[in-house]
Every structure is written in C-alpha cells, then in structure tokens.
mmCIF file of C-alpha atoms and ligand atoms in Angstrom:
data_model
loop_
_atom_site.group_PDB
_atom_site.id
_atom_site.type_symbol
_atom_site.label_atom_id
_atom_site.label_comp_id
_atom_site.label_asym_id
_atom_site.label_seq_id
_atom_site.Cartn_x
_atom_site.Cartn_y
_atom_site.Cartn_z
ATOM 1 C CA MET V 1 0.000 0.000 0.000
ATOM 2 C CA ASP V 2 1.475 3.325 -1.047
ATOM 3 C CA ILE V 3 0.965 5.961 1.614
ATOM 4 C CA GLY V 4 3.770 8.235 0.498
ATOM 5 C CA PRO V 5 7.223 8.888 1.934
ATOM 6 C CA GLU V 6 8.026 8.681 5.647
ATOM 7 C CA ARG V 7 7.935 12.184 7.147
ATOM 8 C CA PRO V 8 9.593 13.562 10.282
ATOM 9 C CA VAL V 9 7.125 13.815 13.173
ATOM 10 C CA CYS V 10 6.846 16.604 15.761
ATOM 11 C CA VAL V 11 8.706 15.693 18.961
ATOM 12 C CA ARG V 12 5.810 16.924 21.107
ATOM 13 C CA CYS V 13 2.666 15.755 19.313
ATOM 14 C CA VAL V 14 2.121 13.309 16.435
ATOM 15 C CA LEU V 15 1.775 15.616 13.433
ATOM 16 C CA PRO V 16 4.232 15.138 10.556
ATOM 17 C CA HIS V 17 6.075 17.830 8.614
ATOM 18 C CA SER V 18 3.495 18.659 5.904
ATOM 19 C CA PRO V 19 4.085 22.096 4.449
ATOM 20 C CA PRO V 20 2.422 24.498 4.060
ATOM 21 C CA ASP V 21 -0.089 23.505 6.779
ATOM 22 C CA ILE V 22 2.305 21.961 9.298
ATOM 23 C CA THR V 23 6.039 22.698 9.487
ATOM 24 C CA LEU V 24 8.666 21.497 11.955
ATOM 25 C CA ASP V 25 11.210 23.985 13.338
ATOM 26 C CA ALA V 26 14.905 23.381 14.141
ATOM 27 C CA ASP V 27 13.932 21.839 17.502
ATOM 28 C CA GLY V 28 11.588 19.400 15.783
ATOM 29 C CA VAL V 29 8.477 21.105 17.207
ATOM 30 C CA CYS V 30 5.559 21.628 14.824
ATOM 31 C CA SER V 31 3.887 24.922 13.997
ATOM 32 C CA VAL V 32 0.609 23.772 15.592
ATOM 33 C CA CYS V 33 2.327 23.042 18.940
ATOM 34 C CA ARG V 34 4.105 26.424 18.761
ATOM 35 C CA ARG V 35 0.827 28.202 18.161
ATOM 36 C CA GLU V 36 -0.758 26.380 21.094
ATOM 37 C CA GLU V 37 2.229 27.292 23.272
ATOM 38 C CA ALA V 38 1.764 30.983 22.413
ATOM 39 C CA ARG V 39 -1.987 30.759 23.087
ATOM 40 C CA ARG V 40 -1.382 29.242 26.526
ATOM 41 C CA ALA V 41 1.217 31.919 27.314
ATOM 42 C CA ARG V 42 -1.517 34.500 26.672
ATOM 43 C CA GLY V 43 -3.669 32.796 29.302
ATOM 44 C CA GLY V 44 -5.515 30.200 27.199
ATOM 45 C CA GLU V 45 -9.177 29.479 27.776
ATOM 46 C CA ALA V 46 -10.939 28.324 30.919
ATOM 47 C CA PRO V 47 -11.899 24.633 30.809
ATOM 48 C CA LEU V 48 -15.572 23.738 30.631
ATOM 49 C CA LEU V 49 -17.006 22.327 33.846
ATOM 50 C CA GLU V 50 -19.660 19.712 34.409
ATOM 51 C CA THR V 51 -21.736 22.290 36.265
ATOM 52 C CA ASP V 52 -21.942 24.247 32.973
ATOM 53 C CA PHE V 53 -23.305 21.141 31.271
ATOM 54 C CA LEU V 54 -25.816 20.480 34.067
ATOM 55 C CA ARG V 55 -27.130 24.020 33.766
ATOM 56 C CA LEU V 56 -27.613 23.554 30.009
ATOM 57 C CA LEU V 57 -29.364 20.205 30.439
ATOM 58 C CA GLN V 58 -31.752 21.738 32.944
ATOM 59 C CA LYS V 59 -33.179 23.823 30.099
ATOM 60 C CA TYR V 60 -34.177 20.756 28.106
ATOM 61 C CA ARG V 61 -34.838 17.919 30.545
ATOM 62 C CA GLY V 62 -38.370 16.537 30.211
ATOM 63 C CA LYS V 63 -39.625 19.412 27.999
ATOM 64 C CA THR V 64 -40.258 17.154 24.980
ATOM 65 C CA PRO V 65 -41.026 13.406 24.772
ATOM 66 C CA HIS V 66 -37.381 12.811 23.865
ATOM 67 C CA ASP V 67 -35.254 15.602 25.260
ATOM 68 C CA CYS V 68 -32.080 14.697 23.371
ATOM 69 C CA LEU V 69 -31.050 12.874 20.217
ATOM 70 C CA VAL V 70 -27.851 10.901 20.790
ATOM 71 C CA MET V 71 -25.738 10.135 17.723
ATOM 72 C CA CYS V 72 -24.585 6.555 18.189
ATOM 73 C CA SER V 73 -21.819 4.933 16.161
ATOM 74 C CA GLY V 74 -21.328 1.928 18.409
ATOM 75 C CA GLY V 75 -17.905 3.232 19.398
ATOM 76 C CA LYS V 76 -16.776 3.770 22.969
ATOM 77 C CA ASP V 77 -17.170 7.570 23.032
ATOM 78 C CA SER V 78 -20.734 7.762 21.717
ATOM 79 C CA THR V 79 -21.841 4.694 23.705
ATOM 80 C CA ALA V 80 -20.496 6.380 26.857
ATOM 81 C CA ALA V 81 -22.309 9.583 25.847
ATOM 82 C CA LEU V 82 -25.590 7.650 25.602
ATOM 83 C CA TYR V 83 -24.894 6.031 28.970
ATOM 84 C CA TYR V 84 -24.178 9.383 30.601
ATOM 85 C CA MET V 85 -27.300 11.028 29.192
ATOM 86 C CA LYS V 86 -29.561 8.285 30.493
ATOM 87 C CA ARG V 87 -27.945 7.226 33.754
ATOM 88 C CA ARG V 88 -25.848 10.155 34.961
ATOM 89 C CA TYR V 89 -28.026 13.060 33.731
ATOM 90 C CA ARG V 90 -31.468 11.380 33.824
ATOM 91 C CA MET V 91 -32.446 12.553 30.355
ATOM 92 C CA ASN V 92 -34.802 10.705 27.998
ATOM 93 C CA PRO V 93 -32.702 10.168 24.870
ATOM 94 C CA LEU V 94 -33.641 8.938 21.435
ATOM 95 C CA ALA V 95 -30.606 6.990 20.237
ATOM 96 C CA PHE V 96 -29.915 7.627 16.549
ATOM 97 C CA MET V 97 -27.785 5.375 14.387
ATOM 98 C CA PHE V 98 -27.352 5.672 10.648
ATOM 99 C CA ASP V 99 -25.873 3.039 8.394
ATOM 100 C CA HIS V 100 -24.778 4.122 4.918
ATOM 101 C CA GLY V 101 -24.015 0.484 4.139
ATOM 102 C CA PHE V 102 -20.478 0.450 5.511
ATOM 103 C CA GLU V 103 -21.062 0.301 9.246
ATOM 104 C CA GLN V 104 -19.513 -2.738 10.891
ATOM 105 C CA LYS V 105 -21.745 -5.407 12.385
ATOM 106 C CA ASP V 106 -19.812 -5.199 15.675
ATOM 107 C CA ALA V 107 -20.685 -1.500 15.922
ATOM 108 C CA ILE V 108 -24.384 -2.022 15.159
ATOM 109 C CA ASP V 109 -24.520 -4.830 17.740
ATOM 110 C CA ASN V 110 -22.975 -2.516 20.352
ATOM 111 C CA VAL V 111 -25.734 0.043 19.800
ATOM 112 C CA ARG V 112 -28.455 -2.611 19.988
ATOM 113 C CA ARG V 113 -27.069 -3.996 23.258
ATOM 114 C CA ALA V 114 -26.709 -0.507 24.744
ATOM 115 C CA VAL V 115 -30.292 0.578 24.006
ATOM 116 C CA GLU V 116 -31.608 -2.729 25.365
ATOM 117 C CA ALA V 117 -29.623 -2.392 28.580
ATOM 118 C CA LEU V 118 -30.588 1.251 29.069
ATOM 119 C CA GLY V 119 -34.204 0.952 27.937
ATOM 120 C CA VAL V 120 -33.748 3.734 25.405
ATOM 121 C CA ASP V 121 -35.675 4.202 22.114
ATOM 122 C CA LEU V 122 -33.640 3.648 18.950
ATOM 123 C CA LEU V 123 -33.982 5.210 15.520
ATOM 124 C CA PHE V 124 -32.010 3.170 12.969
ATOM 125 C CA TYR V 125 -31.612 4.727 9.539
ATOM 126 C CA ARG V 126 -30.234 2.547 6.728
ATOM 127 C CA THR V 127 -29.575 4.138 3.362
ATOM 128 C CA ASP V 128 -27.580 3.840 0.135
ATOM 129 C CA ALA V 129 -27.840 7.592 -0.442
ATOM 130 C CA VAL V 130 -24.109 8.301 -0.128
ATOM 131 C CA ARG V 131 -22.755 5.154 -1.751
ATOM 132 C CA GLY V 132 -22.551 6.875 -5.152
ATOM 133 C CA LEU V 133 -20.671 9.784 -3.632
ATOM 134 C CA PHE V 134 -18.152 7.452 -2.009
ATOM 135 C CA ARG V 135 -17.668 5.638 -5.308
ATOM 136 C CA ARG V 136 -17.104 8.913 -7.117
ATOM 137 C CA MET V 137 -14.536 10.031 -4.542
ATOM 138 C CA VAL V 138 -12.474 6.870 -4.870
ATOM 139 C CA GLU V 139 -12.795 6.722 -8.662
ATOM 140 C CA THR V 140 -11.692 10.308 -9.195
ATOM 141 C CA GLY V 141 -8.759 9.985 -6.777
ATOM 142 C CA THR V 142 -9.764 13.222 -5.069
ATOM 143 C CA LYS V 143 -7.647 14.704 -2.277
ATOM 144 C CA ALA V 144 -10.894 15.518 -0.456
ATOM 145 C CA VAL V 145 -11.411 13.716 2.842
ATOM 146 C CA ILE V 146 -14.075 11.006 2.569
ATOM 147 C CA CYS V 147 -14.852 11.220 6.305
ATOM 148 C CA HIS V 148 -15.383 14.982 6.103
ATOM 149 C CA LEU V 149 -17.896 14.641 3.300
ATOM 150 C CA CYS V 150 -19.620 11.921 5.237
ATOM 151 C CA SER V 151 -19.818 14.086 8.341
ATOM 152 C CA ILE V 152 -21.400 16.890 6.310
ATOM 153 C CA TRP V 153 -23.964 14.360 5.096
ATOM 154 C CA TYR V 154 -24.680 12.721 8.458
ATOM 155 C CA LEU V 155 -24.914 16.021 10.319
ATOM 156 C CA THR V 156 -27.514 17.161 7.785
ATOM 157 C CA LEU V 157 -29.403 13.933 8.417
ATOM 158 C CA THR V 158 -29.091 14.294 12.200
ATOM 159 C CA PHE V 159 -30.503 17.839 12.152
ATOM 160 C CA GLU V 160 -33.355 16.562 9.968
ATOM 161 C CA MET V 161 -34.166 13.861 12.505
ATOM 162 C CA ALA V 162 -34.000 16.326 15.399
ATOM 163 C CA ALA V 163 -36.489 18.534 13.530
ATOM 164 C CA ARG V 164 -38.757 15.620 12.673
ATOM 165 C CA PHE V 165 -38.944 14.444 16.278
ATOM 166 C CA ASP V 166 -38.896 17.971 17.693
ATOM 167 C CA ILE V 167 -35.772 17.394 19.773
ATOM 168 C CA PRO V 168 -33.901 20.521 20.927
ATOM 169 C CA LEU V 169 -30.591 18.952 21.882
ATOM 170 C CA ILE V 170 -28.237 16.780 19.833
ATOM 171 C CA ILE V 171 -25.611 14.828 21.744
ATOM 172 C CA ALA V 172 -22.457 13.611 20.037
ATOM 173 C CA GLY V 173 -19.696 11.481 21.484
ATOM 174 C CA TRP V 174 -16.980 13.861 20.319
ATOM 175 C CA THR V 175 -13.913 13.918 22.512
ATOM 176 C CA GLN V 176 -11.984 17.011 23.529
ATOM 177 C CA GLY V 177 -9.545 16.244 20.708
ATOM 178 C CA GLN V 178 -12.387 16.486 18.206
ATOM 179 C CA SER V 179 -13.057 20.135 18.860
ATOM 180 C CA SER V 180 -10.464 22.878 18.865
ATOM 181 C CA ARG V 181 -12.736 24.943 21.089
ATOM 182 C CA PRO V 182 -15.251 22.818 22.948
ATOM 183 C CA GLY V 183 -17.294 25.911 23.804
ATOM 184 C CA MET V 184 -18.397 26.158 20.203
ATOM 185 C CA MET V 185 -21.489 24.060 20.598
ATOM 186 C CA THR V 186 -22.363 23.826 16.940
ATOM 187 C CA LYS V 187 -18.912 22.866 15.693
ATOM 188 C CA CYS V 188 -18.537 19.351 14.484
ATOM 189 C CA ALA V 189 -15.781 16.892 15.088
ATOM 190 C CA CYS V 190 -13.921 18.154 12.101
ATOM 191 C CA ASN V 191 -13.514 21.794 12.938
ATOM 192 C CA VAL V 192 -11.980 22.370 9.551
ATOM 193 C CA ASP V 193 -11.036 25.993 10.110
ATOM 194 C CA ALA V 194 -7.904 24.968 11.985
ATOM 195 C CA PRO V 195 -4.632 25.525 10.037
ATOM 196 C CA GLU V 196 -3.766 21.832 10.200
ATOM 197 C CA TYR V 197 -6.888 21.165 8.100
ATOM 198 C CA GLN V 198 -6.306 23.822 5.416
ATOM 199 C CA SER V 199 -5.224 21.622 2.495
ATOM 200 C CA MET V 200 -7.866 19.023 3.322
ATOM 201 C CA THR V 201 -10.573 21.689 3.518
ATOM 202 C CA VAL V 202 -9.606 23.236 0.196
ATOM 203 C CA ALA V 203 -9.629 19.786 -1.462
ATOM 204 C CA THR V 204 -13.039 18.964 -0.002
ATOM 205 C CA ARG V 205 -14.531 22.284 -1.140
ATOM 206 C CA GLU V 206 -13.099 21.881 -4.636
ATOM 207 C CA PHE V 207 -14.463 18.366 -4.920
ATOM 208 C CA LEU V 208 -17.907 19.502 -3.819
ATOM 209 C CA ALA V 209 -17.814 22.469 -6.194
ATOM 210 C CA GLY V 210 -17.197 19.951 -8.985
ATOM 211 C CA LEU V 211 -20.476 18.221 -8.128
ATOM 212 C CA ARG V 212 -22.596 21.291 -8.747
ATOM 213 C CA ASP V 213 -23.570 20.140 -12.257
ATOM 214 C CA ASP V 214 -24.909 16.847 -10.965
ATOM 215 C CA PRO V 215 -28.595 17.146 -10.024
ATOM 216 C CA LEU V 216 -28.089 14.432 -7.416
ATOM 217 C CA TYR V 217 -25.613 16.525 -5.424
ATOM 218 C CA ARG V 218 -26.437 20.080 -6.455
ATOM 219 C CA ASP V 219 -27.747 20.908 -2.990
ATOM 220 C CA PHE V 220 -25.064 19.102 -1.020
ATOM 221 C CA PRO V 221 -23.701 21.537 1.615
ATOM 222 C CA THR V 222 -20.002 22.340 1.272
ATOM 223 C CA THR V 223 -19.163 22.918 4.922
ATOM 224 C CA VAL V 224 -20.410 21.998 8.371
ATOM 225 C CA GLU V 225 -21.179 25.684 8.955
ATOM 226 C CA GLU V 226 -23.524 25.570 5.967
ATOM 227 C CA VAL V 227 -25.228 22.482 7.429
ATOM 228 C CA VAL V 228 -25.772 24.307 10.721
ATOM 229 C CA ALA V 229 -26.997 27.503 9.046
ATOM 230 C CA ARG V 230 -29.512 25.580 6.918
ATOM 231 C CA ALA V 231 -30.734 23.550 9.886
ATOM 232 C CA ARG V 232 -31.292 26.721 11.901
ATOM 233 C CA LYS V 233 -33.847 27.954 9.409
ATOM 234 C CA ARG V 234 -36.003 24.929 10.087
ATOM 235 C CA HIS V 235 -35.533 23.904 13.689
ATOM 236 C CA HIS V 236 -33.139 25.122 16.309
ATOM 237 C CA ALA V 237 -31.079 22.370 17.932
ATOM 238 C CA VAL V 238 -27.738 22.671 19.689
ATOM 239 C CA VAL V 239 -25.010 20.050 19.472
ATOM 240 C CA MET V 240 -22.920 19.126 22.496
ATOM 241 C CA SER V 241 -20.754 16.340 23.787
ATOM 242 C CA PRO V 242 -20.603 15.346 27.467
ATOM 243 C CA HIS V 243 -16.911 14.560 26.944
ATOM 244 C CA TRP V 244 -16.168 18.283 26.600
ATOM 245 C CA PHE V 245 -17.277 18.793 30.193
ATOM 246 C CA LEU V 246 -15.920 15.671 31.880
ATOM 247 C CA GLU V 247 -12.373 14.921 32.945
ATOM 248 C CA GLN V 248 -12.911 11.192 32.621
ATOM 249 C CA ALA V 249 -10.298 9.220 30.659
ATOM 250 C CA ALA V 250 -11.468 6.800 27.961
ATOM 251 C CA GLU V 251 -10.214 3.777 29.961
ATOM 252 C CA ASP V 252 -12.586 4.696 32.795
ATOM 253 C CA TYR V 253 -15.740 4.883 30.710
ATOM 254 C CA VAL V 254 -14.778 1.882 28.590
ATOM 255 C CA ALA V 255 -14.743 -0.211 31.769
ATOM 256 C CA ILE V 256 -18.219 1.111 32.673
ATOM 257 C CA ILE V 257 -19.855 0.467 29.284
ATOM 258 C CA GLN V 258 -18.265 -2.984 29.045
ATOM 259 C CA ARG V 259 -19.687 -3.927 32.412
ATOM 260 C CA GLU V 260 -23.071 -2.196 32.198
ATOM 261 C CA LEU V 261 -23.895 -2.283 28.485
ATOM 262 C CA GLY V 262 -21.988 -5.299 27.205
ATOM 263 C CA TRP V 263 -19.940 -3.048 24.906
ATOM 264 C CA ARG V 264 -17.228 -4.814 22.901
ATOM 265 C CA PRO V 265 -14.340 -3.379 20.895
ATOM 266 C CA PRO V 266 -14.668 -4.175 17.187
ATOM 267 C CA ALA V 267 -12.357 -6.806 15.741
ATOM 268 C CA GLU V 268 -10.917 -4.482 13.143
ATOM 269 C CA SER V 269 -10.618 -0.708 13.068
ATOM 270 C CA TYR V 270 -8.277 2.212 12.406
ATOM 271 C CA PRO V 271 -6.946 3.848 14.546
ATOM 272 C CA ALA V 272 -6.310 0.942 16.926
ATOM 273 C CA GLY V 273 -8.849 0.953 19.742
ATOM 274 C CA SER V 274 -11.452 2.948 17.769
ATOM 275 C CA THR V 275 -14.739 2.038 16.091
ATOM 276 C CA ASN V 276 -15.160 3.295 12.573
ATOM 277 C CA CYS V 277 -17.034 2.240 9.484
ATOM 278 C CA ASP V 278 -15.411 0.342 6.611
ATOM 279 C CA MET V 279 -15.229 3.396 4.330
ATOM 280 C CA ASN V 280 -12.862 4.795 6.934
ATOM 281 C CA PHE V 281 -10.097 2.505 5.648
ATOM 282 C CA LEU V 282 -10.287 4.104 2.204
ATOM 283 C CA SER V 283 -10.520 7.569 3.755
ATOM 284 C CA VAL V 284 -7.397 7.001 5.877
ATOM 285 C CA TRP V 285 -5.420 5.601 2.962
ATOM 286 C CA ASN V 286 -6.461 8.545 0.795
ATOM 287 C CA SER V 287 -5.526 11.152 3.429
ATOM 288 C CA MET V 288 -2.180 9.474 4.092
ATOM 289 C CA ARG V 289 -1.136 9.381 0.453
ATOM 290 C CA TRP V 290 -2.295 12.919 -0.356
ATOM 291 C CA HIS V 291 -1.697 14.775 2.899
ATOM 292 C CA GLY V 292 0.684 12.601 4.921
ATOM 293 C CA TYR V 293 -1.660 12.471 7.917
ATOM 294 C CA THR V 294 -5.345 11.996 8.751
ATOM 295 C CA HIS V 295 -7.968 13.765 10.847
ATOM 296 C CA TYR V 296 -7.159 11.165 13.529
ATOM 297 C CA HIS V 297 -3.614 12.536 13.719
ATOM 298 C CA VAL V 298 -5.087 16.011 14.260
ATOM 299 C CA GLU V 299 -7.474 14.742 16.940
ATOM 300 C CA MET V 300 -4.863 12.733 18.820
ATOM 301 C CA ALA V 301 -2.272 15.514 18.552
ATOM 302 C CA ARG V 302 -4.774 17.738 20.366
ATOM 303 C CA MET V 303 -5.325 15.110 23.040
ATOM 304 C CA VAL V 304 -1.567 14.793 23.520
ATOM 305 C CA ARG V 305 -1.239 18.598 23.887
ATOM 306 C CA GLN V 306 -4.081 18.592 26.417
ATOM 307 C CA GLY V 307 -2.444 15.787 28.395
ATOM 308 C CA LEU V 308 -5.352 13.407 27.715
ATOM 309 C CA MET V 309 -3.181 10.835 25.913
ATOM 310 C CA SER V 310 0.545 10.119 25.905
ATOM 311 C CA ARG V 311 2.479 10.725 22.690
ATOM 312 C CA GLU V 312 3.627 7.080 22.668
ATOM 313 C CA GLU V 313 0.067 5.825 22.981
ATOM 314 C CA ALA V 314 -1.093 8.100 20.155
ATOM 315 C CA LEU V 315 1.760 6.975 17.880
ATOM 316 C CA ARG V 316 0.949 3.347 18.620
ATOM 317 C CA ARG V 317 -2.719 3.785 17.766
ATOM 318 C CA LEU V 318 -1.987 5.727 14.601
ATOM 319 C CA ARG V 319 0.257 3.061 13.093
ATOM 320 C CA ILE V 320 -1.341 1.815 9.855
ATOM 321 C CA ASN V 321 -2.895 -1.536 10.793
ATOM 322 C CA PHE V 322 -4.440 -2.645 7.491
ATOM 323 C CA GLY V 323 -3.268 -3.402 3.973
ATOM 324 C CA ASP V 324 -4.210 -3.586 0.292
ATOM 325 C CA GLU V 325 -6.493 -6.529 0.813
ATOM 326 C CA LYS V 326 -8.728 -4.600 3.193
ATOM 327 C CA LEU V 327 -8.830 -1.602 0.835
ATOM 328 C CA GLN V 328 -9.850 -3.774 -2.097
ATOM 329 C CA GLN V 329 -12.519 -5.513 0.011
ATOM 330 C CA VAL V 330 -14.178 -2.160 0.649
ATOM 331 C CA ALA V 331 -13.670 -1.021 -2.949
ATOM 332 C CA ASP V 332 -15.349 -4.263 -4.102
ATOM 333 C CA ARG V 333 -18.447 -3.234 -2.207
ATOM 334 C CA LEU V 334 -18.408 0.040 -4.136
ATOM 335 C CA GLY V 335 -18.060 -1.964 -7.347
ATOM 336 C CA ILE V 336 -14.636 -0.584 -8.234
ATOM 337 C CA ARG V 337 -11.185 -2.015 -8.751
ATOM 338 C CA LEU V 338 -8.361 -0.024 -7.157
ATOM 339 C CA ARG V 339 -5.580 0.554 -9.633
ATOM 340 C CA GLU V 340 -2.253 -1.147 -8.937
ATOM 341 C CA ALA V 341 -0.548 2.216 -9.338
ATOM 342 C CA ASP V 342 -2.807 3.700 -6.651
ATOM 343 C CA ARG V 343 -2.104 0.950 -4.199
ATOM 344 C CA GLY V 344 1.624 0.910 -4.819
ATOM 345 C CA GLY V 345 1.474 -2.636 -6.222
HETATM 346 ZN ZN1 ZN F 401 3.397 19.228 17.391
#
C-alpha cells in the first residue's frame, strides 16, 4: 500500500512535517504546537465544567417526549455519551444510528445492546444515499477527505431527525480532541477551520464544487457551517458532547460500558482501539497518500497537547494496521477495482 514517503514527526505531538499547513522547526516542534504554546502563554481558555453542562441540560430535561437525540456509532465515546445522558443526567434520549451500508456489524450490535440495557428508544436509519458519492470520490482519486464529506452528510441527516422528532438537543460522542474549542457548541468533530486542516478543507470544497452540475448533489452543503446555518432555518437544535465537560479518561468509561452495556471493541478498526465504518479505511489511505496524515492525527495531537493521551500511545494507535487486501474488500463493495498504481502494487 502506497501511503507516500516517511515524514519527520513533531517531537511533542504526532503531526508530521506537511508544508504548508504543518512545518517542523529546528527543535523538531511543529507549527501547531508552537501556536498552542503561544496561546497558553496568553492565558488560554478556561476549561468547561460539568456544572456548565448540568445548567444547560436543565433547560431541556423533560420538555419534549425525547429531550435529546444521541448520535450513536457503536464506538466507545458515543456509547459512553448515551450512557451518561440516560444514567448520569437522567435525560430521555432517542438513540440515533445511521448506516450508509459500511457500518460494521460489531458496531451495530454494540448500539443494539446498549439501548436494550438502558431501555432507550432507537432510531435506525439505513440508506444507500451516499454510496454513489463514495464511489465517485475513490474513482476520481480526489484529495478531499471522505470522512469529512460523510460528516457533512450525516450532520444534515441528524438535524433533519432532530427537527422531525422535535428534539432541541443533539448529543455527540466527540472527545476534547475532536473540537479545537469545545465551547463552540455547533462545531462538528472536524472543525476544519484549523490551520492543520487547510489543504484538506480546500480539497473537499473543490471536490464539492465539482459536483454542482450533478442534479443528485447540487444541494449538497459544502461545509459543516452551511449544514448548521440551513438547519437553523427549520428547527433550532444545539449540538454538544458530554466529553467536553468531563475529565474522565477513555479507559474509565470503557470499563463502565463494558460492564453495564456489554460493549465490545470491534475486531478491526483504524486507529487501533477505535470504532469506525469500513469506508474509513479508504478515507485514511487517501488522506495518508495525499496529505501525509489523517484527521485522527489532528485529533490525537490535540489530546496529547491537552495531556489526555501520551504521545507514545497516540503513535501506537496511529500506526497503519491494514493493507491492500482490506482496501480492495471495501472497494469491491463500491463496485470498483483499485488501480495497482494507486495501491503501490
Ligand atoms: Zn506538534
């Protein structure tokens, strides 16, 4: 599998030298770490506290039949979010899982076991609506990030469901690493305004601009901000993650959901220890070969800077743990043959 040349990695976080977005200085420290250092020297931002979250929840609890819509992927973070909303915060969630045809059975089973154990209603949405878009992305060899396009799509869908069921609060399982400023309640996991996302963002916008002639995708939003702005016109819902307000480490809540909800780690996923859909393998491969890193590198680099994960642990998880065979398996399901040249033979 060709994922491009080996690049020097920042000595403090896990981001590689990838000019112009990320550059390493003479000490081997990346431009993102330097910027963070300067921000902290100016005083940084106050951390969010659980009491802030409790105050927000008070506004919504019990006001509608379901007072929150919880986006469930079957992974540890969103399963813990569902657990917290029901058990810790005594809300009445509607669990929401979508499957665009590439979700893993292990992940779907985790969601089913969790809703059974918690006695929570589940909305399961299965569609082939984005399959064609995925196929087009792989066929054209775009530098756009497959996962970013998917998140634009699934956030649109999530807002639609919140409107349909008149739910004012959307809960995501996003970690602190998945938001550059947790206080921005409507920002998605991929806060693509950050400098370390510049090239990826430009590629994604260009790809989407190229779809404008296709009636199927003419109305596809180009950014998460556009998704939020459009949703606002119809139904106001805020998006939050309990993980932004809690100091709990992943190991702690994994132990809880394993014991209480029968949660199991999936057999196969990238990064190690995560739960992601099968398209994710193609997305990771594509980001590595075009950009030299993935959105997971950005997320984990943030967690390392915040002291939520050690650099060694992040590097271990980010090691590529799949090969050509896996990529072709997923491509087969899209009905395409990856070119030898693409895969590096
Ligand atoms: Zn760094």
